[in-house]
Coordinates of C-alpha atoms in Angstrom, one line a residue:
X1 CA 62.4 -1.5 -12.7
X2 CA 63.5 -1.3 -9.1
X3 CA 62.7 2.5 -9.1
X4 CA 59.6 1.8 -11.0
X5 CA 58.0 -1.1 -8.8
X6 CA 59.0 -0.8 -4.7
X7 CA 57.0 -3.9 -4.6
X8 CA 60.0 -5.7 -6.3
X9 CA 62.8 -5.3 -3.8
X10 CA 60.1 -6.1 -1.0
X11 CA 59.8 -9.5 -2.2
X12 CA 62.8 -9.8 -4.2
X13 CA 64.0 -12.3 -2.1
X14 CA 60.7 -14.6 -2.6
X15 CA 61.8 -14.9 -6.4
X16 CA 62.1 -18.6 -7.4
X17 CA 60.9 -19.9 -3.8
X18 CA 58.9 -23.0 -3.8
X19 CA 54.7 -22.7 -2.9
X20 CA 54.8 -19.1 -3.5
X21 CA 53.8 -16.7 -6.1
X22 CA 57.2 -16.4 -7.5
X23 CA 57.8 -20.1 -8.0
X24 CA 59.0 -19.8 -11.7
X25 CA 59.2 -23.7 -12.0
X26 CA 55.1 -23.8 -11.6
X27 CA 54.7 -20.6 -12.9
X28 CA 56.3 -19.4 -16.2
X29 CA 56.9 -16.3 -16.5
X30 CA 56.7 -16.2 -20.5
X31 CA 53.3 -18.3 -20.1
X32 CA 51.3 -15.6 -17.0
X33 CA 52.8 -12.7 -19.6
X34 CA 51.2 -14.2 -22.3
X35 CA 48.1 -14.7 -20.1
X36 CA 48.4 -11.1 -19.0
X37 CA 48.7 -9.7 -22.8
X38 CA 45.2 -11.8 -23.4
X39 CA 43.4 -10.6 -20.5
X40 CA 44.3 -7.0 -21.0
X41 CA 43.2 -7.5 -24.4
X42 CA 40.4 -8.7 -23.2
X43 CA 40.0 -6.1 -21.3
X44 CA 40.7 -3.2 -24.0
X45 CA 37.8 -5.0 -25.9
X46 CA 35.3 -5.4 -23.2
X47 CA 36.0 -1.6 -22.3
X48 CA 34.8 -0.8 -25.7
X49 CA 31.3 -2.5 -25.5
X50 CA 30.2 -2.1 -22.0
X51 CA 29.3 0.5 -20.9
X52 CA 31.7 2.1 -17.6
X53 CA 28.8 4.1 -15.8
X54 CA 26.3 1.4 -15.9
X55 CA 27.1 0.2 -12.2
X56 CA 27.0 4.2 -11.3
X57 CA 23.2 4.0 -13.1
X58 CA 22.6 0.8 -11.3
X59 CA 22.9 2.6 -8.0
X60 CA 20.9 5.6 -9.0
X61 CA 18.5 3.2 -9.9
X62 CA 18.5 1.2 -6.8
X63 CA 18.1 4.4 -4.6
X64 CA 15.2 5.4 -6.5
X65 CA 13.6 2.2 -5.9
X66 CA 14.3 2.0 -2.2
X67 CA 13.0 5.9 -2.3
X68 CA 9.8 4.5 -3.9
X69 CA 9.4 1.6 -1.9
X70 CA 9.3 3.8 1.1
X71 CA 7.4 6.1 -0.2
X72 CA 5.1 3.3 -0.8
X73 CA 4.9 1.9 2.5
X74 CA 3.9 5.4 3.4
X75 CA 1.2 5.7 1.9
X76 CA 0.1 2.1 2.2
X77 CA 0.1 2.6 6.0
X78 CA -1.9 6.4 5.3
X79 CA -4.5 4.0 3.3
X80 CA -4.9 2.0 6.4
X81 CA -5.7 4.4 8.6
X82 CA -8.1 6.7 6.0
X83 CA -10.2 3.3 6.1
X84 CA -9.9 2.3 9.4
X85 CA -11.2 6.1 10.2
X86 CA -14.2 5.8 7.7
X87 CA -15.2 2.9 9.0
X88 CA -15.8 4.2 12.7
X89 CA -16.9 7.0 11.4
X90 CA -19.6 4.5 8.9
X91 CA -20.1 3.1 12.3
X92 CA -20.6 6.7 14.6
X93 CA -22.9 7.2 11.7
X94 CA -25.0 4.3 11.8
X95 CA -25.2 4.7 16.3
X96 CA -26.1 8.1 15.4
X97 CA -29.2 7.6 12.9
X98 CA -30.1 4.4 15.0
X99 CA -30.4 6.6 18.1
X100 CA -32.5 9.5 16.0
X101 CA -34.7 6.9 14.1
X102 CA -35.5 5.5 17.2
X103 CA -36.6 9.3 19.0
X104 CA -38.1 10.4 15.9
X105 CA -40.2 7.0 15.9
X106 CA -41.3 7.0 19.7
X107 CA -42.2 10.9 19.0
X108 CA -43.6 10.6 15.7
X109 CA -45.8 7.8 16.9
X110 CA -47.0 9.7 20.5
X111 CA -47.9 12.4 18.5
X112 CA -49.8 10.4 15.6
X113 CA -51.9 9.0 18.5
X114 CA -52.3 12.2 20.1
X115 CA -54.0 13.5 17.0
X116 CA -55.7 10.1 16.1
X117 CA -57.2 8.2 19.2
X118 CA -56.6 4.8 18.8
X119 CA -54.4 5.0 15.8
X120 CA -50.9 4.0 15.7
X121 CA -47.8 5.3 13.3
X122 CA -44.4 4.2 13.0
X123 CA -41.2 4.8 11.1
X124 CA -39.8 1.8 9.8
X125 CA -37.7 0.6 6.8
X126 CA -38.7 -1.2 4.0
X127 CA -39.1 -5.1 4.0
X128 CA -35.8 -6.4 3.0
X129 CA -34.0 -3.1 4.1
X130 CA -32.0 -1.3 7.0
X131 CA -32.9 1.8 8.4
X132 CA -30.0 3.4 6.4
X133 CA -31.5 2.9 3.1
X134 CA -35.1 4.0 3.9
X135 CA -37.9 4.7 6.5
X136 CA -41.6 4.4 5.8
X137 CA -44.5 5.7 7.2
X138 CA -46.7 3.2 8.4
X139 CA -50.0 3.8 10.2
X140 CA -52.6 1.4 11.9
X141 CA -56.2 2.4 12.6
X142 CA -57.2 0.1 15.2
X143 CA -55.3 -3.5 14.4
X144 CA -55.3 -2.7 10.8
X145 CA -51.8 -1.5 9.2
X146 CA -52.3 0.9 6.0
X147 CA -49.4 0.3 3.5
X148 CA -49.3 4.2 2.8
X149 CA -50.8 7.2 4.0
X150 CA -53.4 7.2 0.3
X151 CA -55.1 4.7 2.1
X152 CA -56.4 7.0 4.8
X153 CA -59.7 9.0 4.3
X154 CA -59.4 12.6 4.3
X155 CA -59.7 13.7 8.0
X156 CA -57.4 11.0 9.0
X157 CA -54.7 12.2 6.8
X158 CA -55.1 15.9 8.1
X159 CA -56.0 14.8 11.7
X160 CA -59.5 15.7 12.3
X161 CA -60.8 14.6 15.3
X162 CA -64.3 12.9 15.9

């Protein structure tokens, strides 16, 4: 056993020594080899059922995971900036058709007046609404607001003037 096990005449001289691993009067040898024939036993079985590469699958799996969860993050954070991005542009959007509505109007009305003495036009949305969902055409003939252009005679619609 000597040539078998080094470890043996490295601690030979522990063998029988009180508080140690070798103390035979605490520790029987015939009882731990009886313990050791169990636990490999137990072992033999326990190799049978369960399966060996499961902690090999277990980290394959947990890489994947990681892998995803960065991924993830990714394109959590792309998210966030695609919507912080539309919603300036939702914003440049609404400056820009603001800006327009409000040229078009001042224009639209100079020119109504122009062709109309002492009539008045506007662009403007609906009641209820924004200017993003809508303008309508409104026109006053003296103090009198029409509701729509119908309720103009003929030569007011096509702009005669008297």
């Amino acid at each position: 056993m000597l040539e078998e096990h080094e470890w043996i005449s490295q601690e030979r001289g522990l063998f029988g020594q009180p508080n140690t691993g070798y103390d035979f009067k605490v520790n029987n040898p015939k009882e731990a080899g009886q313990r050791l024939r169990k636990l490999e036993e137990s072992k033999t079985r326990l190799e049978r059922s369960v399966n060996k590469r499961a902690m090999n699958m277990l980290s394959q799996a947990e890489e994947r995971y990681n892998d995803l969860m960065k991924k993830k993050r990714i394109v959590e954070n792309d998210k966030s900036k695609i919507l912080q991005t539309i919603e300036e542009l939702d914003q440049k959007k609404k400056e820009a058709l603001n800006i327009a509505w409000q040229k078009v109007n001042k224009d639209f009305g100079s020119i109504f007046s122009t062709l109309l003495p002492g009539a008045d036009a506007r662009l403007a949305p609906p009641e209820g609404c924004g200017a993003l969902e809508g303008l309508e055409f409104k026109v006053a003939l003296g103090n009198t607001w029409k509701e729509n252009l119908t309720e103009l005679s003929g030569g007011q619609r096509y702009g005669e003037i008297n």
